[in-house]
Amino acid sequence: MAAYRSTAGFQRVLHAVKHVCFKQRCGVIVCRYSTVYDPNEKTFDKILIANRGEIACRVIKTCKKMGIRTVAVHSDVDSSAVHVKMADEAMCVGPAPTSKSYLNMDAIMNAIKQTGAQAVHPGYGFLSENKEFAKRLAAEGVTFIGPDTHAIQAMGDKIESKLIAKAAKVNTIPGFDGVVKNAEEAVKIAGEIGYPVMIKASAGGGGKGMRIAWNDEETREGFRFSSQEAASSFGDDRLLIEKFIDNPRHIEIQVLADKHGNALWLNERECSIQRRNQKVVEEAPSTFLDPDTRRAMGEQAVSLAKAVKYSSAGTVEFLVDSKKNFYFLEMNTRLQVEHPITECITGLDLVQQMIRIAKGYKLQHKQADIPINGWAIESRVYAEDPYKSFGLPSIGRLSQYQEPLDLPNVRVDSGIQEGSDISIYYDPMISKLVTYGKTREEALKKMEDALDNYVIRGVTHNIPLLREIIVHPRFVSGDISTKFLPEVYPDGFKGHMLTAGERRELLATAAALYVAAQLRSQKFLGDLRVSVVPAESRQWELCVELDKGVHMLGVSRSGNNYTVEIDGEKVEVSGEWNLASALLPITVNGTHRTLQCLLRTAAGEITLQYLGTSFKVRVLSKLAASLSKHMPEKVPEDTSSILRSPMPGSVVAVSVKPGDNVAEGQEICVIEAMKMQNSMTAAKTAKVKSVHCKAGDTVGEGDLLVELE
């Protein structure tokens, strides 16, 4: 079953060139962390990375700097993935489903034996917190680059970890210290604790298997969904219940501990911007903590690490209320997704530290050596539609992809490239976009520029949401909590709301772009014949449509500069107007902007990504506009009588059949995508006409599920 590849010849040369390019563009100035390699400090000759995507690439980069050969594992659909190309060797460990590949311990153990890997770095997710995997490695004499099995077991179980935390004098949240057996017991316990409560998977993490309940009905429903998600994601459906702290901040402490009893806390990360209990934007340090609170949280995190004899990089997560009271949430016994921002402000390479600790070396630093140097922001760039529940998965092929690495102090941790597929089988993360600055203001401005210069085509992505978050006054002021998104966007995310000035900017840019395209189409390069095209005009009258509003514009041109008159006001637009480029850097009334032209048709339709959001504009000449009113308009589909899948996924359950009567809001079916379950409900009270899906079916975005009469 397993396919084996060893890079040689041209392939090895190609990898070496890629690595050199990475070092040139991602040195200390860009990445803000250093891998200080001591050739006399021997670690491992060969490490297998039991993961995929950006985290596998991240581990490989540090291994290369340390002179360690690497082995990648992959599913059959990942055979051409970036992490496979970067590694020195690669082995296929099964078909696409994670249970048959990246979670297939037998196949991974076989890969270790065949390649002679001395150690395994698990990344995060998959087998990173699986104690059975760590035990099997130990039995074969292979080093697990992570904590010992007893620490994984103790901290991986939320019930046991809470008891250990209490004993270590770590602040804990009030709740039920046991496994909840069924929905009715969940209701009873919730009533005793007092609403609201948090229902969550005992063996969980990453926001999966978590639900907030405000009443008995939501508790029953939450128990059902959380147990199903927990079983699907972790193979363990046990749940616990604790008091939900309303409107908290989610702040975590990075810890680092060796096998000799030494432990450090590497400051905090603010991770409060979340959707569905999954982080979206993180920063380090937090705007909220003062030095005393930071120290108290750090010391408690180290106390917990020492209580379980922890050795490796780990993260202790806390909920912090408005009065700076903090409560232990969980400990992640692995590298965190958001570890780059800690690397930025401390200068430490956490992957290197994990490798050193796994080999048995002592920590190189004391607590007093750990700085907070500058500010770092991380945006998680996902293949998601942010207009649907702040982000439902999108799949597709990256037809065009360009990371903003030409900007200073920008780091992009990704595991994809142009042509890569974002599939239904794995997490929809495209990359982690990190910016660094001496101050928070500088880091935020760099993030704004980086998002504007990030080119992603072929899949829907969440850049519109990310950009709106980082420029929102509440976020800029630091007034945030885990409820930020539902509070700021109570009716869901709608994209950037244009001010009057921004609307004029957009209209003027669209008009100038239209004229530039018209002028280019009149030129025949290298043609010596006399052109029959009339002399170039310098004045245009255009009709521009935006959001059902119609605007008459006057445009005049001088070289690359355009003056556009809109409603009696003039807007000056200038730029190089390279219509072949994915990016459109322009200056509007003296302000620099970077736009992206996503679509331009002969019918005058232009889609521009402006201030992060895509806007559809239609530009017509005065004559064409006068004739367009005779064109018939497409009648929108009546969606009240049909239920379509809002995302690609698999059907977990169908609750109705033809002839059934359903009430408005009643559950019709459940769709699972990227291990998250979503309940699809009826939009009105009606009779079921037909059902077009069954449990186990794979559906795409927009597929018809159920019709109502």
XYZ file of C-alpha atoms in Angstrom:
709
model
C 0.000 0.000 0.000
C 2.684 2.477 0.986
C 4.566 4.279 -1.761
C 8.114 5.420 -1.030
C 10.028 8.319 -2.540
C 13.574 9.506 -1.898
C 14.640 12.793 -3.464
C 17.667 12.590 -5.676
C 19.334 14.344 -8.573
C 17.258 17.181 -9.956
C 14.634 16.888 -7.209
C 17.264 17.391 -4.487
C 18.730 20.379 -6.319
C 15.250 21.867 -6.605
C 14.663 21.472 -2.871
C 18.021 23.055 -2.069
C 17.155 26.047 -4.243
C 13.771 26.385 -2.520
C 15.430 26.291 0.894
C 17.967 28.967 -0.059
C 15.131 31.152 -1.373
C 13.291 30.716 1.912
C 16.321 31.803 3.922
C 16.867 34.830 1.748
C 13.315 36.070 1.963
C 12.541 34.838 5.465
C 15.589 35.698 7.522
C 15.570 37.256 10.953
C 14.271 40.563 9.582
C 11.142 38.930 8.172
C 10.441 36.010 10.493
C 11.646 37.596 13.735
C 12.972 34.337 15.219
C 16.390 32.736 15.014
C 17.524 29.143 14.789
C 20.979 29.241 16.374
C 22.509 25.963 15.224
C 25.453 24.565 17.163
C 27.043 21.739 15.081
C 28.633 20.332 18.226
C 25.206 19.843 19.834
C 24.040 16.596 18.259
C 20.307 15.915 18.168
C 18.851 13.583 15.520
C 19.974 12.523 12.065
C 16.464 12.031 10.718
C 13.014 13.165 11.903
C 9.644 12.029 10.558
C 6.878 14.659 10.606
C 3.561 12.952 11.319
C 1.463 15.761 9.894
C 0.707 17.718 6.743
C 0.259 21.260 5.442
C 1.790 24.373 6.912
C 2.859 22.860 10.232
C 4.771 20.071 8.470
C 6.504 22.701 6.321
C 7.271 24.762 9.428
C 8.972 21.821 11.179
C 10.937 20.912 8.051
C 12.330 24.460 7.790
C 13.857 24.314 11.263
C 15.153 20.774 10.700
C 16.966 21.940 7.565
C 18.612 24.758 9.498
C 19.730 22.254 12.133
C 21.150 19.854 9.507
C 18.507 17.196 10.214
C 17.109 15.082 7.374
C 13.317 14.888 7.223
C 10.661 12.356 6.253
C 7.173 13.429 5.191
C 4.097 11.211 5.335
C 1.125 11.873 3.104
C -2.216 10.549 1.914
C -2.642 9.661 -1.737
C -4.334 12.999 -2.518
C -1.423 14.845 -0.863
C 1.272 13.192 -2.998
C 2.169 16.528 -4.635
C 1.748 18.662 -1.517
C 4.359 21.243 -0.574
C 5.473 19.431 2.582
C 6.130 16.304 0.501
C 8.307 18.265 -1.913
C 10.240 19.969 0.899
C 11.161 16.804 2.787
C 14.186 14.654 1.972
C 12.041 11.510 1.878
C 8.307 10.820 1.735
C 5.943 7.882 2.196
C 2.278 7.433 1.394
C 0.363 6.200 4.450
C -3.083 5.669 2.971
C -6.071 7.187 1.164
C -7.536 10.650 1.728
C -9.707 10.139 4.863
C -7.645 11.019 7.929
C -8.653 7.820 9.731
C -6.962 5.844 6.950
C -3.842 8.008 6.571
C -2.700 10.691 9.023
C -4.406 8.890 11.931
C -3.299 5.452 10.732
C -0.741 4.536 13.392
C 0.194 1.224 11.775
C 1.065 2.912 8.470
C 3.043 5.663 10.191
C 4.969 3.163 12.327
C 5.773 1.264 9.130
C 7.064 4.492 7.545
C 9.311 5.051 10.559
C 10.783 1.565 10.243
C 11.349 1.804 6.491
C 13.016 5.225 6.625
C 14.994 4.714 9.828
C 13.681 7.907 11.419
C 14.989 8.349 14.960
C 12.311 10.775 16.123
C 8.793 11.966 15.245
C 7.434 15.499 15.407
C 3.624 15.319 15.446
C 2.854 19.006 14.727
C -0.628 19.793 16.043
C -3.894 17.940 15.586
C -3.953 14.360 14.280
C -1.759 12.237 16.615
C -0.041 15.109 18.443
C -1.891 14.466 21.715
C -2.476 10.740 21.322
C -0.869 8.895 24.219
C -1.155 5.511 22.472
C 0.939 6.819 19.577
C 3.566 8.135 21.988
C 3.639 4.747 23.769
C 4.110 2.857 20.507
C 7.003 5.120 19.565
C 8.639 4.597 22.948
C 8.259 0.822 22.586
C 10.169 0.978 19.290
C 12.888 3.214 20.718
C 11.754 6.206 18.632
C 11.753 9.631 20.301
C 8.453 11.493 20.439
C 9.132 15.230 20.102
C 6.647 16.248 22.727
C 5.864 15.542 26.390
C 5.859 12.147 28.081
C 2.739 9.995 27.843
C 1.658 10.649 31.431
C 1.515 14.400 30.756
C -0.419 13.873 27.505
C -2.926 11.674 29.326
C -3.294 13.958 32.326
C -3.703 17.188 30.376
C -5.577 15.624 27.440
C -8.467 14.690 29.685
C -10.230 17.899 30.713
C -11.677 16.288 33.830
C -8.357 14.967 35.128
C -6.500 18.131 34.114
C -8.905 20.283 36.098
C -8.321 18.203 39.236
C -4.550 18.417 38.766
C -4.804 22.168 38.228
C -6.750 22.575 41.471
C -4.134 20.585 43.344
C -1.389 22.774 41.818
C -3.251 25.868 43.097
C -4.186 27.019 39.610
C -7.410 29.043 39.389
C -10.210 26.864 37.915
C -13.738 27.444 36.620
C -16.674 26.157 38.745
C -18.192 23.041 37.203
C -18.945 19.322 37.386
C -15.812 17.200 37.912
C -16.974 14.069 36.154
C -18.246 12.572 32.911
C -21.808 13.474 31.918
C -23.651 10.250 31.052
C -26.660 11.448 29.051
C -28.694 14.498 28.013
C -31.003 14.433 31.044
C -28.085 14.283 33.461
C -26.580 17.198 31.529
C -29.768 19.205 32.118
C -29.705 18.377 35.840
C -26.041 19.363 36.235
C -26.537 22.565 34.237
C -29.393 23.540 36.526
C -27.202 23.008 39.596
C -24.277 25.022 38.168
C -26.547 27.747 36.788
C -26.885 28.923 33.203
C -25.089 29.652 30.979
C -22.940 26.504 30.855
C -20.269 25.194 28.505
C -20.634 21.625 27.232
C -17.364 20.316 25.856
C -15.534 17.173 24.867
C -13.363 15.736 27.618
C -10.687 14.683 25.116
C -11.189 17.661 22.813
C -9.473 20.759 21.598
C -9.540 23.256 18.762
C -13.133 24.264 19.482
C -14.560 20.918 18.335
C -17.200 19.280 20.513
C -18.014 22.537 22.321
C -21.436 24.143 22.793
C -22.804 26.962 24.977
C -26.238 26.340 26.492
C -28.516 28.984 27.985
C -31.484 26.721 28.814
C -32.544 23.069 29.120
C -33.433 22.659 25.434
C -30.051 23.995 24.295
C -28.354 21.672 26.801
C -30.050 18.596 25.316
C -29.211 19.686 21.784
C -25.672 20.656 22.774
C -25.097 17.275 24.410
C -26.147 15.471 21.226
C -24.031 17.544 18.830
C -20.988 17.773 21.091
C -20.878 14.028 21.722
C -21.179 13.316 17.983
C -18.431 15.825 17.112
C -16.214 14.492 19.902
C -16.587 10.922 18.670
C -15.881 11.994 15.087
C -12.858 14.168 15.907
C -11.240 12.357 18.833
C -12.784 8.876 18.982
C -14.013 9.736 22.490
C -17.564 11.003 23.108
C -17.206 11.794 26.837
C -18.398 15.259 27.815
C -18.088 17.567 30.800
C -19.998 20.681 31.855
C -18.726 23.833 33.536
C -19.863 27.372 34.204
C -19.647 29.562 31.118
C -17.914 32.832 31.936
C -19.846 35.426 29.985
C -17.891 37.910 27.871
C -14.379 36.694 28.758
C -11.029 37.071 27.053
C -9.150 33.981 25.913
C -5.504 34.469 26.891
C -2.947 31.675 26.855
C 0.559 31.276 28.256
C 3.294 29.546 26.260
C 5.443 27.303 28.444
C 8.709 25.541 27.746
C 10.032 22.805 30.045
C 12.933 20.349 29.858
C 13.493 16.884 31.337
C 15.600 18.288 34.180
C 12.864 20.133 36.066
C 13.416 23.535 34.442
C 10.401 25.440 33.086
C 9.761 28.892 31.617
C 6.739 30.897 30.579
C 7.222 32.752 27.282
C 4.614 35.468 27.829
C 1.037 35.418 26.593
C -1.023 35.349 23.439
C -4.401 37.092 23.150
C -6.752 34.736 21.275
C -10.171 36.258 21.965
C -11.271 36.808 18.354
C -13.053 33.526 17.661
C -15.892 32.001 15.715
C -17.469 28.713 16.806
C -14.799 28.538 19.554
C -12.016 28.536 16.952
C -9.460 31.325 16.848
C -9.333 33.765 13.927
C -6.935 36.561 14.923
C -4.274 36.354 17.650
C -1.693 38.769 18.992
C 1.230 38.853 21.378
C 1.401 40.380 23.860
C -2.131 41.168 25.075
C -3.318 44.762 25.403
C -5.195 43.786 28.565
C -2.608 42.297 30.906
C -0.501 44.318 33.282
C 2.916 42.992 34.425
C 1.554 41.621 37.719
C -1.297 39.669 36.087
C 1.048 38.407 33.380
C 3.506 37.162 35.985
C 0.757 35.496 38.068
C -0.616 33.688 35.001
C 2.876 32.661 33.925
C 3.793 31.325 37.334
C 0.569 29.308 37.580
C 1.172 27.889 34.079
C 4.682 26.804 35.094
C 3.317 25.349 38.337
C 0.900 23.204 36.347
C 3.642 22.098 33.945
C 5.854 21.041 36.826
C 2.952 19.228 38.512
C 2.738 16.815 35.564
C 6.521 16.731 34.961
C 5.957 18.361 31.596
C 8.842 18.474 29.107
C 8.446 20.224 25.725
C 6.606 23.263 24.411
C 3.037 23.494 25.696
C 0.283 26.024 26.187
C -1.877 26.723 29.220
C -5.118 28.440 28.230
C -7.025 30.772 30.534
C -10.298 32.660 30.463
C -9.895 36.177 31.858
C -12.842 38.273 32.996
C -13.219 42.053 32.940
C -11.627 42.377 36.396
C -8.541 40.391 35.328
C -9.570 37.303 37.265
C -8.250 34.338 35.301
C -9.345 30.695 35.236
C -7.655 27.579 33.867
C -9.331 26.328 30.699
C -7.074 23.550 29.378
C -3.489 22.681 28.579
C -2.500 21.829 25.017
C 0.387 19.366 25.143
C 1.745 20.282 21.716
C 2.847 23.148 19.531
C 0.035 25.665 19.032
C -1.201 26.955 15.678
C -0.431 30.489 16.834
C 3.128 29.817 18.049
C 4.700 32.195 15.421
C 3.641 35.330 17.294
C 5.457 34.129 20.420
C 8.527 33.484 18.276
C 8.272 37.039 16.954
C 8.328 38.757 20.347
C 10.846 36.425 22.030
C 13.170 35.555 19.126
C 13.063 31.843 20.070
C 12.518 29.033 17.570
C 10.001 26.858 19.425
C 10.433 23.904 17.070
C 14.174 23.914 17.703
C 13.553 24.084 21.452
C 11.224 21.068 21.231
C 13.862 19.072 19.343
C 16.596 19.976 21.869
C 14.374 19.074 24.826
C 13.371 15.752 23.238
C 17.083 14.886 22.903
C 17.565 15.574 26.613
C 19.291 18.958 26.633
C 18.613 21.543 29.307
C 16.902 24.835 28.523
C 19.335 27.487 27.325
C 17.474 30.395 28.952
C 16.362 31.640 32.341
C 13.052 33.400 33.000
C 14.802 36.768 33.189
C 16.130 36.209 29.640
C 12.656 36.092 28.052
C 11.777 39.463 26.491
C 8.687 41.097 25.055
C 10.255 42.661 22.012
C 7.723 44.490 19.850
C 4.258 43.303 18.822
C 3.024 40.512 16.551
C -0.375 39.856 14.958
C -1.502 36.583 13.352
C -4.440 36.237 10.970
C -5.600 32.744 10.119
C -6.316 32.769 6.411
C -8.945 30.134 5.632
C -10.660 28.830 2.509
C -14.012 29.846 3.934
C -16.985 32.010 3.061
C -16.996 34.663 5.824
C -20.508 35.755 4.872
C -21.877 32.412 6.126
C -21.684 32.053 9.920
C -18.351 33.960 9.883
C -16.809 31.183 7.809
C -18.144 27.980 6.289
C -15.602 25.874 4.361
C -14.885 26.406 0.674
C -13.104 23.913 -1.548
C -11.358 24.272 -4.870
C -8.012 24.670 -6.619
C -5.800 27.711 -6.124
C -5.714 29.020 -9.672
C -3.580 31.978 -8.600
C -1.667 32.391 -5.358
C 0.780 35.073 -4.269
C 1.929 35.650 -0.681
C 2.833 39.212 0.389
C 6.412 38.302 1.295
C 7.877 41.297 -0.513
C 6.623 43.471 2.365
C 8.968 43.945 5.354
C 8.274 42.158 8.660
C 5.699 39.821 7.125
C 5.799 36.073 7.741
C 3.559 33.543 5.996
C 3.436 29.980 7.295
C 1.723 27.983 4.559
C 1.694 24.506 3.112
C 0.166 25.264 -0.256
C 1.177 26.828 -3.547
C -0.442 27.880 -6.787
C -2.283 24.837 -8.139
C -2.850 23.242 -4.721
C -6.266 21.782 -3.913
C -8.233 22.703 -0.810
C -10.249 19.532 -0.223
C -13.127 18.435 1.948
C -10.921 15.996 3.847
C -8.720 18.415 5.780
C -8.759 21.685 7.664
C -9.467 24.604 5.266
C -6.554 26.731 6.516
C -4.566 28.331 3.696
C -1.915 29.975 5.847
C -1.025 31.875 8.977
C -0.255 35.479 8.065
C 1.956 37.141 10.673
C 3.115 40.748 10.867
C 5.577 42.228 13.318
C 6.200 45.809 14.438
C 7.926 47.744 17.186
C 4.453 48.806 18.344
C 0.944 47.358 18.025
C -0.034 50.212 15.736
C 2.835 49.374 13.388
C 2.004 45.640 13.400
C -1.658 46.373 12.605
C -0.767 48.677 9.714
C 1.526 46.013 8.278
C -1.271 43.445 8.607
C -3.626 45.773 6.724
C -1.090 46.120 3.894
C -0.328 42.387 3.871
C -4.008 41.438 3.556
C -4.436 43.915 0.678
C -1.416 42.396 -1.108
C -2.390 38.744 -0.568
C -3.571 37.208 -3.861
C -5.822 34.131 -3.555
C -7.898 32.927 -6.490
C -9.908 29.741 -7.004
C -11.453 29.441 -3.544
C -13.536 31.732 -1.372
C -11.405 33.100 1.478
C -11.881 35.029 4.703
C -9.621 38.021 3.987
C -12.639 40.398 3.927
C -13.454 39.434 7.533
C -9.840 39.504 8.712
C -9.288 42.991 7.337
C -12.484 44.330 8.881
C -11.507 42.919 12.275
C -8.058 44.498 12.402
C -9.310 47.979 11.429
C -12.443 47.946 13.600
C -12.324 50.668 16.308
C -13.102 48.164 19.081
C -10.248 45.886 18.061
C -7.841 48.772 17.540
C -8.646 50.065 21.041
C -8.239 46.568 22.551
C -11.890 46.353 23.657
C -12.389 42.697 22.753
C -13.745 39.434 24.132
C -14.682 36.005 22.795
C -18.045 37.572 21.842
C -16.434 40.169 19.587
C -17.765 38.837 16.274
C -21.436 38.289 17.268
C -21.493 41.629 19.090
C -19.920 43.642 16.265
C -21.839 41.783 13.538
C -25.137 40.692 15.186
C -26.756 40.038 11.799
C -23.720 38.273 10.376
C -20.764 39.650 8.474
C -21.789 41.727 5.458
C -18.405 42.961 4.256
C -17.018 46.484 4.411
C -19.643 49.215 4.664
C -18.530 52.039 2.371
C -18.495 55.629 3.560
C -19.468 58.338 1.070
C -15.795 59.131 0.434
C -14.854 55.472 -0.020
C -17.756 54.998 -2.441
C -16.446 57.861 -4.575
C -12.948 56.323 -4.454
C -14.276 52.965 -5.642
C -16.410 54.455 -8.417
C -13.540 56.623 -9.636
C -11.096 53.691 -9.614
C -13.521 51.491 -11.557
C -14.038 54.255 -14.130
C -10.281 54.841 -14.528
C -9.645 51.105 -14.848
C -12.358 50.827 -17.515
C -10.845 53.681 -19.541
C -7.315 52.241 -19.187
C -8.580 48.899 -20.509
C -10.377 50.579 -23.412
C -7.231 52.475 -24.388
C -5.082 49.351 -24.200
C -7.471 47.463 -26.484
C -6.944 50.120 -29.185
C -3.184 49.578 -29.378
C -1.503 47.065 -31.673
C 2.099 46.614 -30.588
C 4.570 45.961 -33.409
C 2.021 46.767 -36.131
C 3.502 49.189 -38.715
C 0.207 49.721 -40.514
C -1.640 53.000 -40.223
C -4.269 52.556 -37.516
C -7.911 53.041 -38.489
C -8.817 53.630 -34.862
C -9.924 57.242 -34.325
C -7.657 59.626 -32.436
C -7.505 58.873 -28.724
C -10.133 60.673 -26.694
C -9.238 62.525 -23.522
C -12.801 62.939 -22.196
C -15.340 60.214 -21.366
C -18.878 60.158 -20.044
C -19.593 56.946 -18.199
C -22.421 55.338 -16.248
C -21.272 53.314 -13.229
C -23.603 50.988 -11.305
C -22.847 49.931 -7.710
C -25.301 48.311 -5.272
C -28.263 49.208 -7.529
C -27.161 52.849 -7.481
C -26.444 54.530 -10.817
C -23.841 57.297 -11.109
C -22.982 59.447 -14.128
C -19.254 60.219 -14.208
C -17.052 62.475 -16.250
C -13.483 61.241 -16.793
C -10.472 63.118 -18.144
C -6.973 61.730 -18.593
C -3.428 63.030 -18.606
C -0.871 60.220 -18.971
C -1.472 57.744 -16.114
C -3.480 60.297 -14.131
C -7.273 60.402 -14.242
C -9.605 63.073 -12.940
C -13.079 61.725 -12.258
C -16.000 64.000 -11.480
C -18.702 62.403 -9.329
C -21.726 64.314 -8.067
C -19.903 67.599 -8.453
C -16.745 66.404 -6.647
C -13.416 65.571 -8.301
C -11.383 62.472 -7.483
C -7.760 62.169 -8.655
C -6.665 58.604 -9.480
C -3.186 57.642 -10.684
C -1.225 54.437 -11.142
C 0.756 52.270 -13.542
C -2.429 50.440 -14.673
C -0.729 47.112 -15.347
C -3.853 45.171 -16.254
C -1.945 41.863 -16.350
C -0.956 42.143 -12.676
C -3.042 40.611 -9.889
C -2.385 43.707 -7.777
C -3.454 47.218 -8.673
C -1.427 49.760 -6.655
C -2.911 53.223 -7.132
C -3.045 56.621 -5.488
C -6.470 58.143 -4.847
C -6.516 61.808 -3.783
C -2.987 61.376 -2.435
C -3.752 58.173 -0.484
C -2.021 54.946 -1.533
C -4.319 51.961 -2.038
C -3.733 48.424 -3.246
C -6.735 46.954 -5.012
C -7.220 43.667 -6.808
C -9.176 43.286 -10.029
C -10.873 39.917 -9.619
C -12.989 40.058 -12.774
C -13.310 42.255 -15.840
C -15.640 41.418 -18.745
C -16.361 42.921 -22.139
C -19.828 43.809 -20.845
C -18.304 46.341 -18.436
C -18.598 44.167 -15.318
C -15.697 44.715 -12.940
C -15.179 43.035 -9.566
C -12.700 44.896 -7.373
C -11.291 43.829 -4.016
C -11.221 47.174 -2.230
C -10.428 47.531 1.491
C -10.540 43.736 1.674
C -14.088 43.324 0.369
C -15.125 42.398 -3.172
C -17.453 44.868 -4.866
C -19.229 44.272 -8.159
C -19.305 47.354 -10.369
C -20.713 47.802 -13.867
C -19.198 50.500 -16.086
C -20.925 51.450 -19.345
C -20.629 54.199 -21.872
C -23.492 56.699 -21.944
C -24.945 55.032 -25.064
C -24.662 51.485 -23.698
C -26.300 52.586 -20.444
C -29.287 54.015 -22.319
C -29.780 50.655 -24.083
C -29.211 48.401 -21.041
C -32.695 49.111 -19.645
C -34.099 46.890 -22.408
C -32.185 43.837 -21.105
C -34.312 41.384 -19.037
C -33.272 40.766 -15.425
C -32.826 37.299 -13.939
C -35.550 36.464 -11.408
C -33.990 35.319 -8.100
C -34.757 31.795 -6.889
C -37.374 31.341 -4.143
C -35.248 29.844 -1.371
C -38.080 29.472 1.174
C -39.255 26.224 -0.456
C -35.866 24.604 -0.941
C -32.923 23.724 1.249
C -29.479 23.834 -0.339
C -26.186 22.908 1.282
C -24.385 26.110 2.359
C -20.996 24.361 2.111
C -19.308 21.221 0.850
C -19.506 18.360 3.318
C -21.057 14.995 4.129
C -24.607 14.256 5.259
C -24.583 12.891 8.814
C -28.337 12.501 9.288
C -31.639 13.217 7.519
C -34.595 13.763 9.844
C -37.497 13.942 7.357
C -39.052 12.015 4.472
C -41.478 12.993 1.687
C -44.947 13.722 3.064
C -43.726 14.843 6.514
C -44.948 18.157 7.905
C -42.192 20.392 9.260
C -42.342 23.572 11.321
C -40.263 26.675 10.730
C -36.849 26.194 12.337
C -37.222 22.397 12.582
C -34.077 20.391 11.872
C -34.165 18.694 8.483
C -30.652 17.297 8.197
C -27.139 17.610 9.617
C -24.104 18.387 7.425
C -20.553 17.769 8.632
C -17.608 19.677 7.145
C -14.041 19.726 8.466
C -15.211 17.795 11.570
C -17.832 20.435 12.490
C -21.528 19.520 12.446
C -24.156 22.007 11.251
C -27.906 21.664 11.650
C -29.945 22.591 8.534
C -33.467 23.822 9.366
C -36.710 24.582 7.516
C -37.283 28.207 6.495
C -41.094 27.870 6.799
C -43.880 25.560 7.976
C -44.710 23.210 5.095
C -44.935 19.639 3.833
C -41.819 17.885 2.555
C -42.127 17.409 -1.227
C -38.910 15.498 -1.890
C -35.592 14.572 -0.249
C -32.464 14.562 -2.429
C -29.882 13.243 0.027
C -29.302 10.456 2.519
C -26.917 9.861 5.398
C -23.390 9.244 4.119
C -23.775 11.299 0.933
C -21.107 13.831 -0.017
C -22.605 17.166 -1.092
C -21.193 20.312 -2.623
C -21.978 23.936 -1.894
C -25.386 24.792 -3.379
C -26.506 21.166 -3.837
C -30.242 20.644 -3.398
C -31.027 18.743 -0.196
C -34.791 19.004 0.387
C -37.783 20.555 -1.405
C -40.880 21.798 0.425
C -44.365 22.278 -1.011
